[in-house]
Amino acid sequence: MLKNFWYACEFSSVVTHQPTQIVMLNQRFVLYRDSQGQVVALKDQCPHRGAALSLGWVEGDCIRCPYHGWKFQSDGRCIEIPANAPETPIPKKAIAETYPVKESQGFIWLFYGDLPEAERHPLPTFPAYLFSDMHAAYNDEIEHANYARLMEVNIDFAHVVAIHRKSFGQRVPMNKQIRYQVQEDDWSGVAKFSYDSLGSSKTILNFLLGGRPEFTTTLTYYLPNITLAEIHVGGKGRGAIKIGILVAYLPIDEKHRGVNAFSIATS
Ligand code: FES
């Protein structure tokens, strides 16, 4: 699992003024929105006796621990210990660990690492159509697999003719060669390829699209935990179909991953 990256760790719409626990990278984090709607990310462990802050509650810009009621600011500093007299100084160690956090393109992004702000990589920019002319379908699930294996599957088209031969891969000829055109930059990679037929001219889809539709597929990965599969069927003509599947994989630990996905289709 990779350090010093921005991780898309939750849907924006899920994070509210109620604390939300995120389990990722063998750690527990808590997210909440302050009174201005800004998202705050803290380690989900109170520095007093280790209670989960996510079981506590938000008061204005602060979160209060559910155990002894210590109150923490968004910068992690404790500003109130109910059992102490008001004039008692707050111990210097009474500070919860905080994490840089951003909100963009439907996700909450948490930076896990120790790089200073100026050296952190930029967030990816997804194609605008994913958020405008398409319909988003959100999905949360947990699977027993390393997250990197699942990412690999979504950018590997060559497996479709074999493992999916009884479902959506049945119309792709077994001997169909795939020639990727690959472009990479420091934080992402794109592979494109196209083919001109589903193999049989008698399929319903071929019929609806006027026979031998052209497929263009673009598979993109964005480090550290996102893939995007874009499939255009039928060129630019009437009846063309455009499908985009954007998936953010949550690396819970070495053996489990959660998936926060939006799958989108239309046009
Ligand atoms: S464990 Fe959080 S206040 Fe005591």
mmCIF file of C-alpha atoms and ligand atoms in Angstrom:
data_model
loop_
_atom_site.group_PDB
_atom_site.id
_atom_site.type_symbol
_atom_site.label_atom_id
_atom_site.label_comp_id
_atom_site.label_asym_id
_atom_site.label_seq_id
_atom_site.Cartn_x
_atom_site.Cartn_y
_atom_site.Cartn_z
ATOM 1 C CA MET A 1 0.000 0.000 0.000
ATOM 2 C CA LEU A 2 1.325 3.367 -1.049
ATOM 3 C CA LYS A 3 2.220 6.294 1.195
ATOM 4 C CA ASN A 4 2.277 9.959 0.266
ATOM 5 C CA PHE A 5 -0.809 9.909 -1.922
ATOM 6 C CA TRP A 6 -4.239 11.499 -1.986
ATOM 7 C CA TYR A 7 -6.760 8.680 -1.528
ATOM 8 C CA ALA A 8 -10.354 9.026 -2.679
ATOM 9 C CA CYS A 9 -11.800 7.530 0.495
ATOM 10 C CA GLU A 10 -15.511 8.352 0.613
ATOM 11 C CA PHE A 11 -18.328 9.867 -1.412
ATOM 12 C CA SER A 12 -18.788 13.573 -0.685
ATOM 13 C CA SER A 13 -22.494 13.052 -0.187
ATOM 14 C CA VAL A 14 -21.929 10.601 2.677
ATOM 15 C CA VAL A 15 -19.933 12.980 4.891
ATOM 16 C CA THR A 16 -22.137 15.175 7.071
ATOM 17 C CA HIS A 17 -22.054 16.731 10.539
ATOM 18 C CA GLN A 18 -22.320 13.183 11.906
ATOM 19 C CA PRO A 19 -18.849 11.609 12.288
ATOM 20 C CA THR A 20 -18.070 8.949 9.676
ATOM 21 C CA GLN A 21 -15.448 6.257 10.227
ATOM 22 C CA ILE A 22 -13.134 5.281 7.357
ATOM 23 C CA VAL A 23 -11.010 2.128 7.618
ATOM 24 C CA MET A 24 -8.129 2.380 5.182
ATOM 25 C CA LEU A 25 -4.444 1.411 5.035
ATOM 26 C CA ASN A 26 -4.778 -0.576 8.267
ATOM 27 C CA GLN A 27 -5.822 2.613 10.051
ATOM 28 C CA ARG A 28 -9.017 4.160 11.305
ATOM 29 C CA PHE A 29 -9.924 7.722 10.381
ATOM 30 C CA VAL A 30 -12.911 9.896 11.216
ATOM 31 C CA LEU A 31 -14.422 12.437 8.831
ATOM 32 C CA TYR A 32 -16.950 15.156 9.602
ATOM 33 C CA ARG A 33 -18.101 18.552 8.336
ATOM 34 C CA ASP A 34 -17.564 21.628 10.496
ATOM 35 C CA SER A 35 -20.031 24.508 10.827
ATOM 36 C CA GLN A 36 -18.833 25.930 7.475
ATOM 37 C CA GLY A 37 -19.311 22.605 5.709
ATOM 38 C CA GLN A 38 -15.561 22.006 5.454
ATOM 39 C CA VAL A 39 -14.518 18.381 5.807
ATOM 40 C CA VAL A 40 -12.187 17.513 8.716
ATOM 41 C CA ALA A 41 -10.116 14.305 8.934
ATOM 42 C CA LEU A 42 -8.661 12.998 12.200
ATOM 43 C CA LYS A 43 -7.219 9.751 13.421
ATOM 44 C CA ASP A 44 -10.160 7.824 14.848
ATOM 45 C CA GLN A 45 -8.480 7.341 18.221
ATOM 46 C CA CYS A 46 -8.739 9.730 21.135
ATOM 47 C CA PRO A 47 -5.306 10.649 22.558
ATOM 48 C CA HIS A 48 -6.710 10.215 26.107
ATOM 49 C CA ARG A 49 -7.771 6.563 26.396
ATOM 50 C CA GLY A 50 -8.077 5.589 22.756
ATOM 51 C CA ALA A 51 -11.839 5.708 22.256
ATOM 52 C CA ALA A 52 -13.104 5.995 18.677
ATOM 53 C CA LEU A 53 -13.908 9.657 18.036
ATOM 54 C CA SER A 54 -16.295 8.520 15.292
ATOM 55 C CA LEU A 55 -18.625 7.343 18.092
ATOM 56 C CA GLY A 56 -18.701 10.872 19.491
ATOM 57 C CA TRP A 57 -20.475 13.923 18.130
ATOM 58 C CA VAL A 58 -19.787 17.223 16.399
ATOM 59 C CA GLU A 59 -20.245 20.547 18.208
ATOM 60 C CA GLY A 60 -19.797 23.476 15.838
ATOM 61 C CA ASP A 61 -16.325 23.040 14.353
ATOM 62 C CA CYS A 62 -15.232 20.505 16.998
ATOM 63 C CA ILE A 63 -15.696 16.823 17.707
ATOM 64 C CA ARG A 64 -16.317 15.529 21.213
ATOM 65 C CA CYS A 65 -15.013 12.155 22.389
ATOM 66 C CA PRO A 66 -17.776 9.756 23.470
ATOM 67 C CA TYR A 67 -15.835 8.455 26.505
ATOM 68 C CA HIS A 68 -14.800 11.306 28.821
ATOM 69 C CA GLY A 69 -16.040 14.096 26.608
ATOM 70 C CA TRP A 70 -12.782 15.789 25.616
ATOM 71 C CA LYS A 71 -13.452 18.298 22.863
ATOM 72 C CA PHE A 72 -11.098 18.612 19.872
ATOM 73 C CA GLN A 73 -10.773 21.351 17.276
ATOM 74 C CA SER A 74 -10.360 20.600 13.589
ATOM 75 C CA ASP A 75 -6.594 21.093 13.997
ATOM 76 C CA GLY A 76 -6.642 18.278 16.580
ATOM 77 C CA ARG A 77 -6.059 20.463 19.652
ATOM 78 C CA CYS A 78 -8.107 19.616 22.728
ATOM 79 C CA ILE A 79 -9.870 22.731 24.052
ATOM 80 C CA GLU A 80 -12.051 21.281 26.805
ATOM 81 C CA ILE A 81 -11.731 18.526 29.402
ATOM 82 C CA PRO A 82 -15.056 18.315 31.275
ATOM 83 C CA ALA A 83 -13.587 16.619 34.389
ATOM 84 C CA ASN A 84 -11.080 19.448 34.937
ATOM 85 C CA ALA A 85 -11.724 22.883 36.405
ATOM 86 C CA PRO A 86 -11.853 25.530 33.643
ATOM 87 C CA GLU A 87 -8.600 27.139 34.842
ATOM 88 C CA THR A 88 -6.680 23.853 34.621
ATOM 89 C CA PRO A 89 -4.302 23.989 31.644
ATOM 90 C CA ILE A 90 -4.935 21.525 28.822
ATOM 91 C CA PRO A 91 -2.006 19.047 28.638
ATOM 92 C CA LYS A 92 0.240 19.566 25.605
ATOM 93 C CA LYS A 93 -0.177 15.914 24.634
ATOM 94 C CA ALA A 94 -3.941 16.289 24.365
ATOM 95 C CA ILE A 95 -3.897 16.552 20.615
ATOM 96 C CA ALA A 96 -5.494 14.268 18.042
ATOM 97 C CA GLU A 97 -3.674 13.448 14.823
ATOM 98 C CA THR A 98 -5.080 15.255 11.778
ATOM 99 C CA TYR A 99 -4.793 14.656 8.026
ATOM 100 C CA PRO A 100 -4.962 16.934 4.993
ATOM 101 C CA VAL A 101 -8.290 16.507 3.256
ATOM 102 C CA LYS A 102 -9.906 17.830 0.053
ATOM 103 C CA GLU A 103 -13.279 17.532 -1.597
ATOM 104 C CA SER A 104 -13.453 17.243 -5.370
ATOM 105 C CA GLN A 105 -15.457 15.544 -8.144
ATOM 106 C CA GLY A 106 -17.792 13.691 -5.849
ATOM 107 C CA PHE A 107 -15.149 12.282 -3.508
ATOM 108 C CA ILE A 108 -13.415 13.124 -0.245
ATOM 109 C CA TRP A 109 -9.631 12.847 -0.693
ATOM 110 C CA LEU A 110 -7.394 12.154 2.316
ATOM 111 C CA PHE A 111 -3.636 12.592 2.078
ATOM 112 C CA TYR A 112 -1.779 9.828 3.861
ATOM 113 C CA GLY A 113 1.946 10.513 4.212
ATOM 114 C CA ASP A 114 4.456 13.032 5.404
ATOM 115 C CA LEU A 115 5.153 15.186 2.346
ATOM 116 C CA PRO A 116 4.822 18.959 2.778
ATOM 117 C CA GLU A 117 1.904 20.515 0.917
ATOM 118 C CA ALA A 118 4.010 21.897 -1.943
ATOM 119 C CA GLU A 119 5.308 18.441 -2.818
ATOM 120 C CA ARG A 120 1.993 16.567 -2.862
ATOM 121 C CA HIS A 121 0.770 15.338 -6.235
ATOM 122 C CA PRO A 122 -2.254 17.050 -7.812
ATOM 123 C CA LEU A 123 -5.700 15.447 -7.714
ATOM 124 C CA PRO A 124 -6.710 13.819 -11.003
ATOM 125 C CA THR A 125 -9.208 15.572 -13.257
ATOM 126 C CA PHE A 126 -11.919 13.251 -14.521
ATOM 127 C CA PRO A 127 -13.771 13.829 -17.830
ATOM 128 C CA ALA A 128 -16.547 16.376 -17.285
ATOM 129 C CA TYR A 129 -19.249 14.224 -18.959
ATOM 130 C CA LEU A 130 -19.121 11.805 -16.035
ATOM 131 C CA PHE A 131 -20.782 14.496 -13.945
ATOM 132 C CA SER A 132 -23.063 16.133 -16.504
ATOM 133 C CA ASP A 133 -24.830 14.069 -19.163
ATOM 134 C CA MET A 134 -24.565 10.731 -17.420
ATOM 135 C CA HIS A 135 -26.431 9.117 -14.573
ATOM 136 C CA ALA A 136 -24.366 8.163 -11.555
ATOM 137 C CA ALA A 137 -24.998 4.895 -9.737
ATOM 138 C CA TYR A 138 -23.198 4.660 -6.428
ATOM 139 C CA ASN A 139 -22.159 1.358 -4.948
ATOM 140 C CA ASP A 140 -20.413 0.377 -1.714
ATOM 141 C CA GLU A 141 -19.113 -3.122 -1.159
ATOM 142 C CA ILE A 142 -16.250 -4.974 0.522
ATOM 143 C CA GLU A 143 -14.355 -7.798 -1.144
ATOM 144 C CA HIS A 144 -11.715 -10.244 0.067
ATOM 145 C CA ALA A 145 -8.887 -9.168 -2.198
ATOM 146 C CA ASN A 146 -5.937 -6.860 -2.296
ATOM 147 C CA TYR A 147 -7.072 -3.592 -3.842
ATOM 148 C CA ALA A 148 -4.281 -3.619 -6.457
ATOM 149 C CA ARG A 149 -5.619 -6.903 -7.895
ATOM 150 C CA LEU A 150 -9.030 -5.361 -8.379
ATOM 151 C CA MET A 151 -7.576 -2.279 -10.047
ATOM 152 C CA GLU A 152 -5.637 -4.532 -12.396
ATOM 153 C CA VAL A 153 -8.823 -6.306 -13.482
ATOM 154 C CA ASN A 154 -10.488 -3.088 -14.544
ATOM 155 C CA ILE A 155 -7.669 -2.044 -16.865
ATOM 156 C CA ASP A 156 -7.076 -5.498 -18.353
ATOM 157 C CA PHE A 157 -9.304 -6.065 -21.380
ATOM 158 C CA ALA A 158 -7.563 -9.239 -22.545
ATOM 159 C CA HIS A 159 -9.319 -11.361 -19.911
ATOM 160 C CA VAL A 160 -12.787 -10.632 -21.318
ATOM 161 C CA VAL A 161 -12.731 -13.336 -24.026
ATOM 162 C CA ALA A 162 -11.971 -16.091 -21.518
ATOM 163 C CA ILE A 163 -13.395 -15.474 -18.079
ATOM 164 C CA HIS A 164 -16.420 -13.549 -19.376
ATOM 165 C CA ARG A 165 -17.023 -15.837 -22.347
ATOM 166 C CA LYS A 166 -20.488 -16.803 -21.092
ATOM 167 C CA SER A 167 -21.644 -13.261 -20.467
ATOM 168 C CA PHE A 168 -20.668 -9.940 -22.023
ATOM 169 C CA GLY A 169 -17.469 -11.370 -23.521
ATOM 170 C CA GLN A 170 -19.265 -13.989 -25.629
ATOM 171 C CA ARG A 171 -19.386 -11.735 -28.695
ATOM 172 C CA VAL A 172 -15.709 -10.837 -28.641
ATOM 173 C CA PRO A 173 -13.791 -13.223 -30.942
ATOM 174 C CA MET A 174 -11.247 -15.357 -29.088
ATOM 175 C CA ASN A 175 -8.506 -14.409 -31.533
ATOM 176 C CA LYS A 176 -9.150 -10.694 -31.364
ATOM 177 C CA GLN A 177 -5.792 -9.012 -31.000
ATOM 178 C CA ILE A 178 -5.604 -5.991 -28.785
ATOM 179 C CA ARG A 179 -3.121 -3.257 -29.560
ATOM 180 C CA TYR A 180 -3.003 -0.672 -26.855
ATOM 181 C CA GLN A 181 -1.821 2.856 -27.412
ATOM 182 C CA VAL A 182 -0.451 3.776 -24.008
ATOM 183 C CA GLN A 183 0.304 7.200 -22.612
ATOM 184 C CA GLU A 184 1.627 7.782 -19.118
ATOM 185 C CA ASP A 185 2.446 10.723 -16.946
ATOM 186 C CA ASP A 186 3.762 10.876 -13.401
ATOM 187 C CA TRP A 187 0.443 10.010 -11.751
ATOM 188 C CA SER A 188 -1.714 8.240 -14.329
ATOM 189 C CA GLY A 189 -1.710 6.070 -17.439
ATOM 190 C CA VAL A 190 -4.145 5.720 -20.351
ATOM 191 C CA ALA A 191 -4.501 2.805 -22.770
ATOM 192 C CA LYS A 192 -6.743 3.117 -25.854
ATOM 193 C CA PHE A 193 -7.796 0.585 -28.423
ATOM 194 C CA SER A 194 -10.655 0.094 -30.844
ATOM 195 C CA TYR A 195 -12.266 -2.710 -32.827
ATOM 196 C CA ASP A 196 -15.042 -2.738 -35.350
ATOM 197 C CA SER A 197 -17.367 -5.574 -34.485
ATOM 198 C CA LEU A 198 -18.863 -7.655 -31.739
ATOM 199 C CA GLY A 199 -18.040 -10.693 -33.853
ATOM 200 C CA SER A 200 -21.523 -11.580 -35.016
ATOM 201 C CA SER A 201 -23.559 -9.359 -37.299
ATOM 202 C CA LYS A 202 -26.787 -10.938 -35.989
ATOM 203 C CA THR A 203 -26.689 -9.676 -32.429
ATOM 204 C CA ILE A 204 -29.447 -7.347 -31.281
ATOM 205 C CA LEU A 205 -26.908 -4.678 -30.455
ATOM 206 C CA ASN A 206 -25.380 -4.898 -33.910
ATOM 207 C CA PHE A 207 -28.854 -4.670 -35.420
ATOM 208 C CA LEU A 208 -29.797 -1.608 -33.358
ATOM 209 C CA LEU A 209 -26.551 0.106 -34.251
ATOM 210 C CA GLY A 210 -26.770 -0.700 -37.920
ATOM 211 C CA GLY A 211 -24.343 -3.618 -37.963
ATOM 212 C CA ARG A 212 -20.623 -3.906 -37.210
ATOM 213 C CA PRO A 213 -20.471 -1.118 -34.636
ATOM 214 C CA GLU A 214 -17.119 0.412 -33.864
ATOM 215 C CA PHE A 215 -15.954 0.102 -30.292
ATOM 216 C CA THR A 216 -13.430 2.466 -28.791
ATOM 217 C CA THR A 217 -12.265 1.662 -25.301
ATOM 218 C CA THR A 218 -10.132 3.830 -23.050
ATOM 219 C CA LEU A 219 -8.791 2.414 -19.809
ATOM 220 C CA THR A 220 -7.199 4.803 -17.347
ATOM 221 C CA TYR A 221 -5.616 4.362 -13.949
ATOM 222 C CA TYR A 222 -4.968 7.199 -11.568
ATOM 223 C CA LEU A 223 -2.554 6.569 -8.763
ATOM 224 C CA PRO A 224 -3.063 5.368 -6.143
ATOM 225 C CA ASN A 225 -6.588 3.882 -6.201
ATOM 226 C CA ILE A 226 -8.797 4.818 -9.153
ATOM 227 C CA THR A 227 -9.623 3.335 -12.542
ATOM 228 C CA LEU A 228 -11.829 4.625 -15.318
ATOM 229 C CA ALA A 229 -13.148 2.453 -18.147
ATOM 230 C CA GLU A 230 -14.780 4.334 -21.020
ATOM 231 C CA ILE A 231 -16.528 2.456 -23.808
ATOM 232 C CA HIS A 232 -17.915 4.188 -26.899
ATOM 233 C CA VAL A 233 -20.044 2.046 -29.189
ATOM 234 C CA GLY A 234 -21.226 3.036 -32.643
ATOM 235 C CA GLY A 235 -19.002 6.026 -33.366
ATOM 236 C CA LYS A 236 -20.641 9.448 -33.252
ATOM 237 C CA GLY A 237 -23.829 8.573 -35.071
ATOM 238 C CA ARG A 238 -27.398 8.244 -33.865
ATOM 239 C CA GLY A 239 -27.811 5.389 -31.454
ATOM 240 C CA ALA A 240 -24.216 5.582 -30.255
ATOM 241 C CA ILE A 241 -23.687 4.504 -26.666
ATOM 242 C CA LYS A 242 -21.168 5.890 -24.242
ATOM 243 C CA ILE A 243 -20.422 4.132 -20.974
ATOM 244 C CA GLY A 244 -18.041 5.336 -18.302
ATOM 245 C CA ILE A 245 -17.185 3.317 -15.203
ATOM 246 C CA LEU A 246 -15.192 5.186 -12.598
ATOM 247 C CA VAL A 247 -14.136 3.165 -9.561
ATOM 248 C CA ALA A 248 -12.299 4.239 -6.418
ATOM 249 C CA TYR A 249 -10.831 1.285 -4.528
ATOM 250 C CA LEU A 250 -10.411 1.608 -0.793
ATOM 251 C CA PRO A 251 -7.351 -0.306 0.452
ATOM 252 C CA ILE A 252 -8.714 -1.432 3.821
ATOM 253 C CA ASP A 253 -5.740 -3.707 4.503
ATOM 254 C CA GLU A 254 -3.622 -6.231 2.576
ATOM 255 C CA LYS A 255 -6.522 -8.670 2.243
ATOM 256 C CA HIS A 256 -9.606 -6.526 1.909
ATOM 257 C CA ARG A 257 -10.656 -3.675 -0.216
ATOM 258 C CA GLY A 258 -13.787 -1.614 -0.242
ATOM 259 C CA VAL A 259 -15.035 -0.160 -3.433
ATOM 260 C CA ASN A 260 -16.615 3.198 -3.756
ATOM 261 C CA ALA A 261 -17.772 3.219 -7.311
ATOM 262 C CA PHE A 262 -19.873 5.158 -9.635
ATOM 263 C CA SER A 263 -20.912 3.324 -12.737
ATOM 264 C CA ILE A 264 -22.437 5.565 -15.325
ATOM 265 C CA ALA A 265 -24.122 4.888 -18.624
ATOM 266 C CA THR A 266 -26.069 6.729 -21.282
ATOM 267 C CA SER A 267 -25.902 9.076 -24.250
HETATM 268 S S1 FES B 1 -10.929 8.429 25.773
HETATM 269 FE FE1 FES B 1 -11.509 10.257 24.793
HETATM 270 S S2 FES B 1 -11.887 11.601 26.397
HETATM 271 FE FE2 FES B 1 -11.206 9.836 27.365
#
